Short mmCIF file of C-alpha atoms in Angstrom, two decimals:
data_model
loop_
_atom_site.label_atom_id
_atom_site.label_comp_id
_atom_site.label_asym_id
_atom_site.label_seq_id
_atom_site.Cartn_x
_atom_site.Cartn_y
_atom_site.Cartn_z
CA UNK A 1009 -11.06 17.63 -23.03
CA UNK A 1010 -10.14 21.06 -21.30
CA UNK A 1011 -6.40 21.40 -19.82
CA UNK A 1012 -5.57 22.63 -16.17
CA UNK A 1013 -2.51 24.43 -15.39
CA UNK A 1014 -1.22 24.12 -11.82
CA UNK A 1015 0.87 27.55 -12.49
CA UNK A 1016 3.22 29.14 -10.00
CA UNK A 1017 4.70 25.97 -8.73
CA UNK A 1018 7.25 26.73 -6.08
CA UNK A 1019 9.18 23.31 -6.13
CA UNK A 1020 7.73 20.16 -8.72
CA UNK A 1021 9.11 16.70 -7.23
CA UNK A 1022 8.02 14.88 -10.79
CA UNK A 1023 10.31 11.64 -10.28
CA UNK A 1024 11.73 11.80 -13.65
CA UNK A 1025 15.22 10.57 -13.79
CA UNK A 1026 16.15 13.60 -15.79
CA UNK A 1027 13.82 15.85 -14.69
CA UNK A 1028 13.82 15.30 -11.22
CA UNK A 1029 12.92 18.56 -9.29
CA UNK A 1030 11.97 21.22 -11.16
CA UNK A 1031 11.77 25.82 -9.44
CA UNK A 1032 9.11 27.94 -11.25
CA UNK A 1033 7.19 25.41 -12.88
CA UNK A 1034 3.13 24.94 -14.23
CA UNK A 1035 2.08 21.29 -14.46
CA UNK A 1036 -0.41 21.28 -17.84
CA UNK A 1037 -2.91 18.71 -17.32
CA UNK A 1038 -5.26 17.67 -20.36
CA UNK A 1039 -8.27 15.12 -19.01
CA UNK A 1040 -6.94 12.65 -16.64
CA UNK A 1041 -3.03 12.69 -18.47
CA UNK A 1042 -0.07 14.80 -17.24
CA UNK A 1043 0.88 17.08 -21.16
CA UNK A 1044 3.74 19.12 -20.52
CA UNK A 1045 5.86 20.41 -17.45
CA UNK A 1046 6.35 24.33 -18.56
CA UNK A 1047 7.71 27.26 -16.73
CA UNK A 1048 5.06 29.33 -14.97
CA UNK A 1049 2.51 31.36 -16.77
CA UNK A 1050 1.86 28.32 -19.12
CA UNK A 1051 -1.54 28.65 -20.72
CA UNK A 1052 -4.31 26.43 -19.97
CA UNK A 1053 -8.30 26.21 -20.34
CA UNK A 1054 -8.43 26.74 -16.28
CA UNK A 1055 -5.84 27.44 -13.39
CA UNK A 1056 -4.69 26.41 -9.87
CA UNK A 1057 -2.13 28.83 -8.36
CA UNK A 1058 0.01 27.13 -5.99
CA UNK A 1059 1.15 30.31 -4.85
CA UNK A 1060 4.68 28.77 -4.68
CA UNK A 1061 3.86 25.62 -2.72
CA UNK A 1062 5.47 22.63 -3.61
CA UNK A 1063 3.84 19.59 -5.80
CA UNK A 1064 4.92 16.21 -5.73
CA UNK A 1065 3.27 12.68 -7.32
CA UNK A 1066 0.30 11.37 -5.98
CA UNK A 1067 0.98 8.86 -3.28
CA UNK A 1068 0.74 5.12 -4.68
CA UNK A 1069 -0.36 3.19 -1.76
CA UNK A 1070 0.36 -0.22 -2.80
CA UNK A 1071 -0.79 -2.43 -0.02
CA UNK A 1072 -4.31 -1.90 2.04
CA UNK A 1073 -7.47 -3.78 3.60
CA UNK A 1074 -9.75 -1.57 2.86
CA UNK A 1075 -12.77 -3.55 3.37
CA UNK A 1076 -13.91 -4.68 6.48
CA UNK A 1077 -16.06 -3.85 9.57
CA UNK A 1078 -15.45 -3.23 13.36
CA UNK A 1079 -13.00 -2.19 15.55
CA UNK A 1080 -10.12 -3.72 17.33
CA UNK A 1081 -8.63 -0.51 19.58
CA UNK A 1082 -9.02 -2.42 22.82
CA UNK A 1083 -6.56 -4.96 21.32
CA UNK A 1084 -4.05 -1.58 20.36
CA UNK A 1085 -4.30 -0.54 23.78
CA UNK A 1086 -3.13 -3.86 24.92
CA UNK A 1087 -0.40 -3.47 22.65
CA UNK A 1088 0.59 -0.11 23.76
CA UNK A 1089 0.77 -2.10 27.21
CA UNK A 1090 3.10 -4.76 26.69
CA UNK A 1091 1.00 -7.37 25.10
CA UNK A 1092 2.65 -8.71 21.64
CA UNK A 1093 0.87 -8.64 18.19
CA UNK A 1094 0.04 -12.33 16.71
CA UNK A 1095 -1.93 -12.99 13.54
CA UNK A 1096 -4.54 -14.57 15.02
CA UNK A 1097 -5.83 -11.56 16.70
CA UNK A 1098 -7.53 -11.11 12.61
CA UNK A 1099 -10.24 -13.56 13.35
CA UNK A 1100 -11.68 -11.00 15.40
CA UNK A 1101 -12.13 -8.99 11.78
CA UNK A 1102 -13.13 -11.72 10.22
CA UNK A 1103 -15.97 -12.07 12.29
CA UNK A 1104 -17.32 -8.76 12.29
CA UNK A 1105 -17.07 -8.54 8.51
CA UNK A 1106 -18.68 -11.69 7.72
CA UNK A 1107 -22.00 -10.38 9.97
CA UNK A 1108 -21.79 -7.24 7.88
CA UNK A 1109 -23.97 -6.38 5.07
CA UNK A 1110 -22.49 -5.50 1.74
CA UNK A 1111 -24.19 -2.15 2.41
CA UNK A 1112 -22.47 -1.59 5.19
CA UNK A 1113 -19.11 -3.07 3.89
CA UNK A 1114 -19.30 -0.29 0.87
CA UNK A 1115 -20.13 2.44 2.55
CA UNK A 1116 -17.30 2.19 5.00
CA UNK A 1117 -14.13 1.24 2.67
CA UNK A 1118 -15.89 4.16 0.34
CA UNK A 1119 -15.20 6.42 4.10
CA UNK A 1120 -12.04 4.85 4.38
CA UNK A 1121 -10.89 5.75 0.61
CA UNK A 1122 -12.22 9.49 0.43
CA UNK A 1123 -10.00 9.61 3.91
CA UNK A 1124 -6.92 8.59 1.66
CA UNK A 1125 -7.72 10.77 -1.03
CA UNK A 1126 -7.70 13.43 1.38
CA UNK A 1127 -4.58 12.65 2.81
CA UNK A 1128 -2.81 12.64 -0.81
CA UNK A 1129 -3.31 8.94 -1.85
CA UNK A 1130 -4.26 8.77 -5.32
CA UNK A 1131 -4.25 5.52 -6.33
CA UNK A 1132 -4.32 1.93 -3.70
CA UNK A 1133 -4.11 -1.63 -3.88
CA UNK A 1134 -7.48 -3.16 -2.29
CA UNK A 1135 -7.06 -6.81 -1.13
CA UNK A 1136 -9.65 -9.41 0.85
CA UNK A 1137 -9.11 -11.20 3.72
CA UNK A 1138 -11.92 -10.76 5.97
CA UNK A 1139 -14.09 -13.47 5.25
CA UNK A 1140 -12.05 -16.29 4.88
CA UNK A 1141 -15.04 -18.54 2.83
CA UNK A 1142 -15.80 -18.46 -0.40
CA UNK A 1143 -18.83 -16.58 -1.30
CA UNK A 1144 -17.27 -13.80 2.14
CA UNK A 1145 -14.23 -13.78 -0.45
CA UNK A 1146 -15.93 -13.11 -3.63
CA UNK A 1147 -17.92 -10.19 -2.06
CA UNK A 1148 -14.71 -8.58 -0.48
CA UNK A 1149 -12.83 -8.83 -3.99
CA UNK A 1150 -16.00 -7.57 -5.68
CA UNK A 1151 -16.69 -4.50 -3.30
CA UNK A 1152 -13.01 -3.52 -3.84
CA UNK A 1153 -13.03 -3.39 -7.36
CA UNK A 1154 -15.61 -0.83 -7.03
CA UNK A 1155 -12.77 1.43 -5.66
CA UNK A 1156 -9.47 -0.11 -7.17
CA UNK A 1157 -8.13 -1.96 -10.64
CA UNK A 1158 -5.99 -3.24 -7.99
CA UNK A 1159 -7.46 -6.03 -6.25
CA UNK A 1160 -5.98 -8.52 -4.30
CA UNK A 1161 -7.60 -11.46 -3.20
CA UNK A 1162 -6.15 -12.48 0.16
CA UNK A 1163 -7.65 -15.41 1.28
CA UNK A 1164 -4.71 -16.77 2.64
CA UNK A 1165 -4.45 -14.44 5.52
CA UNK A 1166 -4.77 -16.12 8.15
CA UNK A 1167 -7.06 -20.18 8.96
CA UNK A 1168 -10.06 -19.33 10.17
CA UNK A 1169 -11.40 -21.17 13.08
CA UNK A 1170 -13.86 -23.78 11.59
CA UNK A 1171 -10.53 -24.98 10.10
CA UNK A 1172 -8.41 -24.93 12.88
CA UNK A 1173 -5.79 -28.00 12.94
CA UNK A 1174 -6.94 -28.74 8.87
CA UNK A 1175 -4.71 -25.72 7.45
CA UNK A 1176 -3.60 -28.00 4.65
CA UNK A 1177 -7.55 -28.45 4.19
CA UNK A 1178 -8.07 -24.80 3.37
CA UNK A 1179 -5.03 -24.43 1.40
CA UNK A 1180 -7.11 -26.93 -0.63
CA UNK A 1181 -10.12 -24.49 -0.40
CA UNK A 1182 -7.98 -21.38 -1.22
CA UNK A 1183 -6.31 -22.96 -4.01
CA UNK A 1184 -9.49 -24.33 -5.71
CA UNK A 1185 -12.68 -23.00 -5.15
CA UNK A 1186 -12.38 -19.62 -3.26
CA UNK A 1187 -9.59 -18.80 -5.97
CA UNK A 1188 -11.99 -19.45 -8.81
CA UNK A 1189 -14.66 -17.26 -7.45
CA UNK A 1190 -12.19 -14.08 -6.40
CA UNK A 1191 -10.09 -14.42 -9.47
CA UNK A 1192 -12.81 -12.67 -11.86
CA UNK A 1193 -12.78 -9.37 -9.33
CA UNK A 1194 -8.83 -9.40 -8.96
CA UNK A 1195 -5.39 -8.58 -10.37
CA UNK A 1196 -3.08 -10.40 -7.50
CA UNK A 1197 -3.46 -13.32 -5.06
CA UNK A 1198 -1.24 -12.59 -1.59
CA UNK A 1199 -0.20 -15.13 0.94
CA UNK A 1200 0.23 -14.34 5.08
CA UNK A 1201 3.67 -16.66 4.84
CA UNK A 1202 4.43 -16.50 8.80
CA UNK A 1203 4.27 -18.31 11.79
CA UNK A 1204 0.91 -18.64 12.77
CA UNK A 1205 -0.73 -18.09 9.63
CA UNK A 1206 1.19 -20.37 6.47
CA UNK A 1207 4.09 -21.88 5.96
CA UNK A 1208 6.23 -22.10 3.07
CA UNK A 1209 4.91 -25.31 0.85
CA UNK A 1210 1.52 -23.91 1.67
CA UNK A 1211 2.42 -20.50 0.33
CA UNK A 1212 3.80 -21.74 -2.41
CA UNK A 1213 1.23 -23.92 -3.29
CA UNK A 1214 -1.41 -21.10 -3.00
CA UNK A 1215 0.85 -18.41 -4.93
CA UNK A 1216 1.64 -20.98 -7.98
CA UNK A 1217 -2.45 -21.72 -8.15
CA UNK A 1218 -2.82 -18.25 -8.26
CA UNK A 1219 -0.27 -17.60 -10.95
CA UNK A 1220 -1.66 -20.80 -13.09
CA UNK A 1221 -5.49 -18.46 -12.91
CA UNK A 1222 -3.31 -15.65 -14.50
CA UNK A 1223 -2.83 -13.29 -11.40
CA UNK A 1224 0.30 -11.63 -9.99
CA UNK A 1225 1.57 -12.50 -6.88
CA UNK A 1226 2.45 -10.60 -3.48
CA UNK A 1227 3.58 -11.96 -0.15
CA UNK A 1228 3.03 -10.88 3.36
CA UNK A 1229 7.02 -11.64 4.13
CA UNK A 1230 9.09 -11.93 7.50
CA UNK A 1231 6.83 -9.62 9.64
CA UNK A 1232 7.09 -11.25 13.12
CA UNK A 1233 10.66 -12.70 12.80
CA UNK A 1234 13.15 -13.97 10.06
CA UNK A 1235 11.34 -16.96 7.73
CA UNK A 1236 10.61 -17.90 4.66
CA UNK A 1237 8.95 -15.13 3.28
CA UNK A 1238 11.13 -12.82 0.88
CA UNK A 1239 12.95 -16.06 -0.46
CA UNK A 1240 9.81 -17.13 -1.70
CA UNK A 1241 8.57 -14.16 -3.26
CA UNK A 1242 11.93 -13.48 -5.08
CA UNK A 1243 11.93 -17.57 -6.18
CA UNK A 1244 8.53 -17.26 -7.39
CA UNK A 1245 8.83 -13.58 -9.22
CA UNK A 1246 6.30 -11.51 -7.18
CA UNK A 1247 5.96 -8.16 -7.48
CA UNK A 1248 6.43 -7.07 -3.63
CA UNK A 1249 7.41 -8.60 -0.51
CA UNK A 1250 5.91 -6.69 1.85
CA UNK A 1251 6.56 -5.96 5.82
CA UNK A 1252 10.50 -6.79 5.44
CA UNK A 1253 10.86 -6.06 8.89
CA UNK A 1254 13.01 -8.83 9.93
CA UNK A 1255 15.74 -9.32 6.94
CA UNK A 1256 18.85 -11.79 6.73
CA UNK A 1257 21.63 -10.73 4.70
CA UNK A 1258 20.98 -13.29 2.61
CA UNK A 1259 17.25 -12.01 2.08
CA UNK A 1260 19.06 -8.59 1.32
CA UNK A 1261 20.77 -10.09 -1.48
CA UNK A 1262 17.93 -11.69 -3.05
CA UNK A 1263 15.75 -8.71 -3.13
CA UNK A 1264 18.54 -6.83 -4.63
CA UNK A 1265 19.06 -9.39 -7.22
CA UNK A 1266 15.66 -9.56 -8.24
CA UNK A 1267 12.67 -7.13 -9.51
CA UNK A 1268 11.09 -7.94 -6.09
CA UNK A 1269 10.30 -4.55 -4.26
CA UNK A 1270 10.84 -4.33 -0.86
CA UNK A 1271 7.44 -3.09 0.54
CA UNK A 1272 8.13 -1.43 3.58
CA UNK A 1273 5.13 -0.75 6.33
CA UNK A 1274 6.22 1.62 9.08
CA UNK A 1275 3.27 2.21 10.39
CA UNK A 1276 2.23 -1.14 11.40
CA UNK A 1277 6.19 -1.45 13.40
CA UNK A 1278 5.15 1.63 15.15
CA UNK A 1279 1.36 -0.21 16.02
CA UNK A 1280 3.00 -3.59 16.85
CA UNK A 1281 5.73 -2.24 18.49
CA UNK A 1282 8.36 -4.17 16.03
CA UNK A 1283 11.58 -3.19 15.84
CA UNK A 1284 11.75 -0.73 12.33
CA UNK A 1285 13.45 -2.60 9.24
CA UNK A 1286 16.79 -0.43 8.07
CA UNK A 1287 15.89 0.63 4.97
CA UNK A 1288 19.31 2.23 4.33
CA UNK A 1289 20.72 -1.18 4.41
CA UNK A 1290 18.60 -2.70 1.52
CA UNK A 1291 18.95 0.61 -0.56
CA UNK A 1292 22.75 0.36 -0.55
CA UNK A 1293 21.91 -3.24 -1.69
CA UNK A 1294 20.68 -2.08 -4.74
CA UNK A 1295 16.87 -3.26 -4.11
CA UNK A 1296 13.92 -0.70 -5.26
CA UNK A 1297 11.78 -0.28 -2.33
CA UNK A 1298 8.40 1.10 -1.59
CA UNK A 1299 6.40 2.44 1.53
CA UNK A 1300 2.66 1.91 1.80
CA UNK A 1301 -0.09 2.35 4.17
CA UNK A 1302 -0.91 -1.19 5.04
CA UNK A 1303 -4.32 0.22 6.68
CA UNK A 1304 -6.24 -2.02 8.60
CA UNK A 1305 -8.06 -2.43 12.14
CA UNK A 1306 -5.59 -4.98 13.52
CA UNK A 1307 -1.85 -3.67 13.31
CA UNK A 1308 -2.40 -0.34 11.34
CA UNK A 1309 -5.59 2.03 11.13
CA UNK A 1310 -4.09 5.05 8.93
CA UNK A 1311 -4.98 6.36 5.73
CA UNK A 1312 -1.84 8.55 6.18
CA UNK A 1313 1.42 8.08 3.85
CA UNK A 1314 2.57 11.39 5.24
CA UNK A 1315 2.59 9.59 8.93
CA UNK A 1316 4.62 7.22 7.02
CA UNK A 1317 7.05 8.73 5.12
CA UNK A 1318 7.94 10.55 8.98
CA UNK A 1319 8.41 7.30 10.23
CA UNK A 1320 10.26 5.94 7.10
CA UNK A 1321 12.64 8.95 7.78
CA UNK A 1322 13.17 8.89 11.22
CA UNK A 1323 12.93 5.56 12.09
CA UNK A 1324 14.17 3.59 8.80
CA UNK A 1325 16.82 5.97 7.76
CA UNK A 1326 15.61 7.06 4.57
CA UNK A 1327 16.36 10.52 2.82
CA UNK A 1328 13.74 12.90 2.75
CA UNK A 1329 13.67 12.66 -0.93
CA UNK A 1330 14.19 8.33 -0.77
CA UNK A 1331 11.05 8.17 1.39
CA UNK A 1332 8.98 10.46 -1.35
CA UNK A 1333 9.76 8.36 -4.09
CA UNK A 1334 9.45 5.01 -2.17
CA UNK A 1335 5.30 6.44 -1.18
CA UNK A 1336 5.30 7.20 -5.00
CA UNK A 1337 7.03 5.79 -7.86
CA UNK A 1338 7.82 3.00 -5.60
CA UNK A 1339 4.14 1.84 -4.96
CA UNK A 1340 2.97 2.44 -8.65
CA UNK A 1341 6.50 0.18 -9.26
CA UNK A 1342 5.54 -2.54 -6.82
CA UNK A 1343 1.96 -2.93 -8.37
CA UNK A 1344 3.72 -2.94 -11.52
CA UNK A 1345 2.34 0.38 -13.05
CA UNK A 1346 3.76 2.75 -15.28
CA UNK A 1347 1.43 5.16 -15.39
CA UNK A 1348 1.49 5.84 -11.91
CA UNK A 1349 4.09 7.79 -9.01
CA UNK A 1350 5.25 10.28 -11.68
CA UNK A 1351 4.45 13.28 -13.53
CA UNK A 1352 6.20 13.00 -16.79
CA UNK A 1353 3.66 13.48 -19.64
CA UNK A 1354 1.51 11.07 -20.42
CA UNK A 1355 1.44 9.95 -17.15
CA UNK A 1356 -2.29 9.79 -14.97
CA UNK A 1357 -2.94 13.39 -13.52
CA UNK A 1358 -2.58 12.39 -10.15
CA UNK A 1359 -0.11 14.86 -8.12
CA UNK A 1360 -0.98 17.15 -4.15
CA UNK A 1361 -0.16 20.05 -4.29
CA UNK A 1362 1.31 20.42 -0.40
CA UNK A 1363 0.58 23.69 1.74
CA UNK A 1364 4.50 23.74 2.15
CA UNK A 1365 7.26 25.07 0.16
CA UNK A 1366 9.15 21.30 -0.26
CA UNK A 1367 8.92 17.48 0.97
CA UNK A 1368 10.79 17.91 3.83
CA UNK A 1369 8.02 19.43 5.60
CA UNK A 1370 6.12 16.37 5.75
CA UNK A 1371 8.74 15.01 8.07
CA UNK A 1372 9.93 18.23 9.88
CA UNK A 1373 6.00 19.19 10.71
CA UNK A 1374 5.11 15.57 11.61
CA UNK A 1375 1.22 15.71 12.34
CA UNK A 1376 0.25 18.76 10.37
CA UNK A 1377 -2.26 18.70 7.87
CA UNK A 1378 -0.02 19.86 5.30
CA UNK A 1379 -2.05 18.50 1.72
CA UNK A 1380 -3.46 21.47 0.45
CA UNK A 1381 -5.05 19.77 -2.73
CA UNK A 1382 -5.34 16.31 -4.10
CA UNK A 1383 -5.67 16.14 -7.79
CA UNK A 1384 -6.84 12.22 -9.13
CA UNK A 1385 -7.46 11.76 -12.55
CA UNK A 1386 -7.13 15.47 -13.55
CA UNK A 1387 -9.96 16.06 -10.71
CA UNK A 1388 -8.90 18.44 -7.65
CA UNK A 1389 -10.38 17.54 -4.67
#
């Protein structure tokens, strides 16, 4: 395989403990791996000159709904009016995508990806959702592994109206056959535990069938008020709790007790008008935390981290530098990856190379297009 050099590095973010940040660097690339971090001038097969701009990780966005049809901006607008967001405004989704051919379901999460590779996402989490029966299910989960090894099947987003006032009947459904038919395309199962969507015993029922068919687990946790949520994903071992808007102290000290990471979605506060979560408060705590996307039509339609990371910033007080590893190492650590969120060597090649001289810029220039290059796999795009 041939080796790239991205040479004249101004500032290299490479989330190494030791490492850290390093002036005057080349990043030697050989295939898809990261080989060596060398001072400039390092030689290589071919060359990228970042001309002194700074280069950080790929962004690991570690929780989206990629796949889905139509449109729901008359139901933002009513947001952005006064009217609250409820879960059950994702039946509208649902419908839409199950009248959708695959065709037509590909073709727009492929759109909706090459839009987050543009926008410095390197690697995301993919789960269902939108279909909510079991063949609607399988296709979702199957369409996404096209585009991710991280699947999630989701089929426990929200009970679809031919079930309405039978929840615990499609638990049963979710549990059993939908599971076995989504479990071949996926690597997690996620539960909506919320009011409105599923309580606790169902959660837990649907998490510990998913667990039994060998799949991680990941909860939808304490978006729309203080519940059940993060307790259950820290008694249960998942790998993220995710939304953590509305935290106890008590849910503070479990996620800091725990491998749990606290997924944090600012973009969706800022779409639902929710209050933000204070992410200072569970990083003194001692929990590892991690900002993601959460794109989707209902409460969140961005592909971009960098939006994010602003928010995360100005709104969750995080450091500049917290709120880079969080879209980073944190998202590769919440979907339990290694290889992922850093550039030490032998990690995947995946690293944007930013048309700015350091991170900061991302929040001080909110709104500019400031990724110059995105580089997945070793491949600049």
């Amino acid at each position: 395989m041939s080796t790239l050099a991205i040479d004249n590095i101004g500032l290299l973010v490479t989330n190494d403990p030791e490492l850290r940040s390093v002036r005057d660097a080349a990043l030697v690339l050989d295939g898809d791996r990261v080989a060596a971090i060398e001072p400039e001038g390092a030689a290589a097969d071919e060359r990228i000159d970042a001309a002194g701009r700074c280069v950080i990780p790929g962004f690991v966005d570690s929780h989206t709904h990629l796949v889905f049809a139509g449109d729901r901006a008359e139901e933002f607008a009513a947001r952005m009016a006064g009217a609250r967001y409820a879960a059950g405004g994702i039946r509208t989704t649902v419908e839409a995508t199950r009248a959708a051919s695959s065709e037509e379901l590909r073709a727009l999460a492929e759109q909706r990806r090459q839009e987050a590779l543009r926008a410095g996402i390197t690697h995301l989490e993919i789960k269902s959702g939108y279909a909510l029966d079991v063949d609607g299910e399988a296709r979702l989960c199957s369409i996404a592994s096209e585009l991710s090894d991280d699947v999630t099947f989701l089929g426990a987003h929200v009970v679809p109206a031919e079930y309405e006032g039978r929840s615990d009947d499609y638990v049963d459904l979710v549990r059993g056959e939908m599971l076995a038919a989504c479990a071949p395309h996926a690597r997690w199962i996620d539960v909506f535990c919320e009011e409105g969507a599923f309580d606790a015993d169902q959660s837990r029922a649907i998490l510990e069938a998913g667990r039994d068919a060998g799949l991680g687990l990941r909860v939808h946790a304490n978006q729309l008020g203080e519940g059940p949520g993060v307790q259950l994903a820290v008694e249960m071992g998942a790998a993220s709790a995710d939304h953590c808007t509305y935290l106890t102290d008590a849910d503070v000290e479990a996620l800091a007790a725990s491998s749990t990471v606290a997924t944090f979605l600012p973009a969706t506060d800022f779409s639902t008008r929710e209050p933000y979560p204070d992410a200072r408060r569970v990083i003194d705590a001692g929990a590892t935390v991690a900002i993601a996307t959460n794109c989707n039509p209902g409460s969140s339609y961005t592909t971009s981290m960098s939006f994010c990371i602003a928010l995360a910033v100005r709104e969750m007080h995080m450091t500049v530098e917290e709120a880079i590893e969080a879209a980073t190492l944190g998202g590769a650590t919440a979907l339990g990856r290694d290889d992922l969120g850093h550039l030490r060597p032998g990690a995947r090649a995946d690293a944007v190379i930013l048309e700015a001289p350091s991170p900061a810029h991302l929040v001080y220039r909110p709104g500019v297009p400031l990724i110059a290059t995105t580089i997945s796999s070793g491949r600049p795009s």
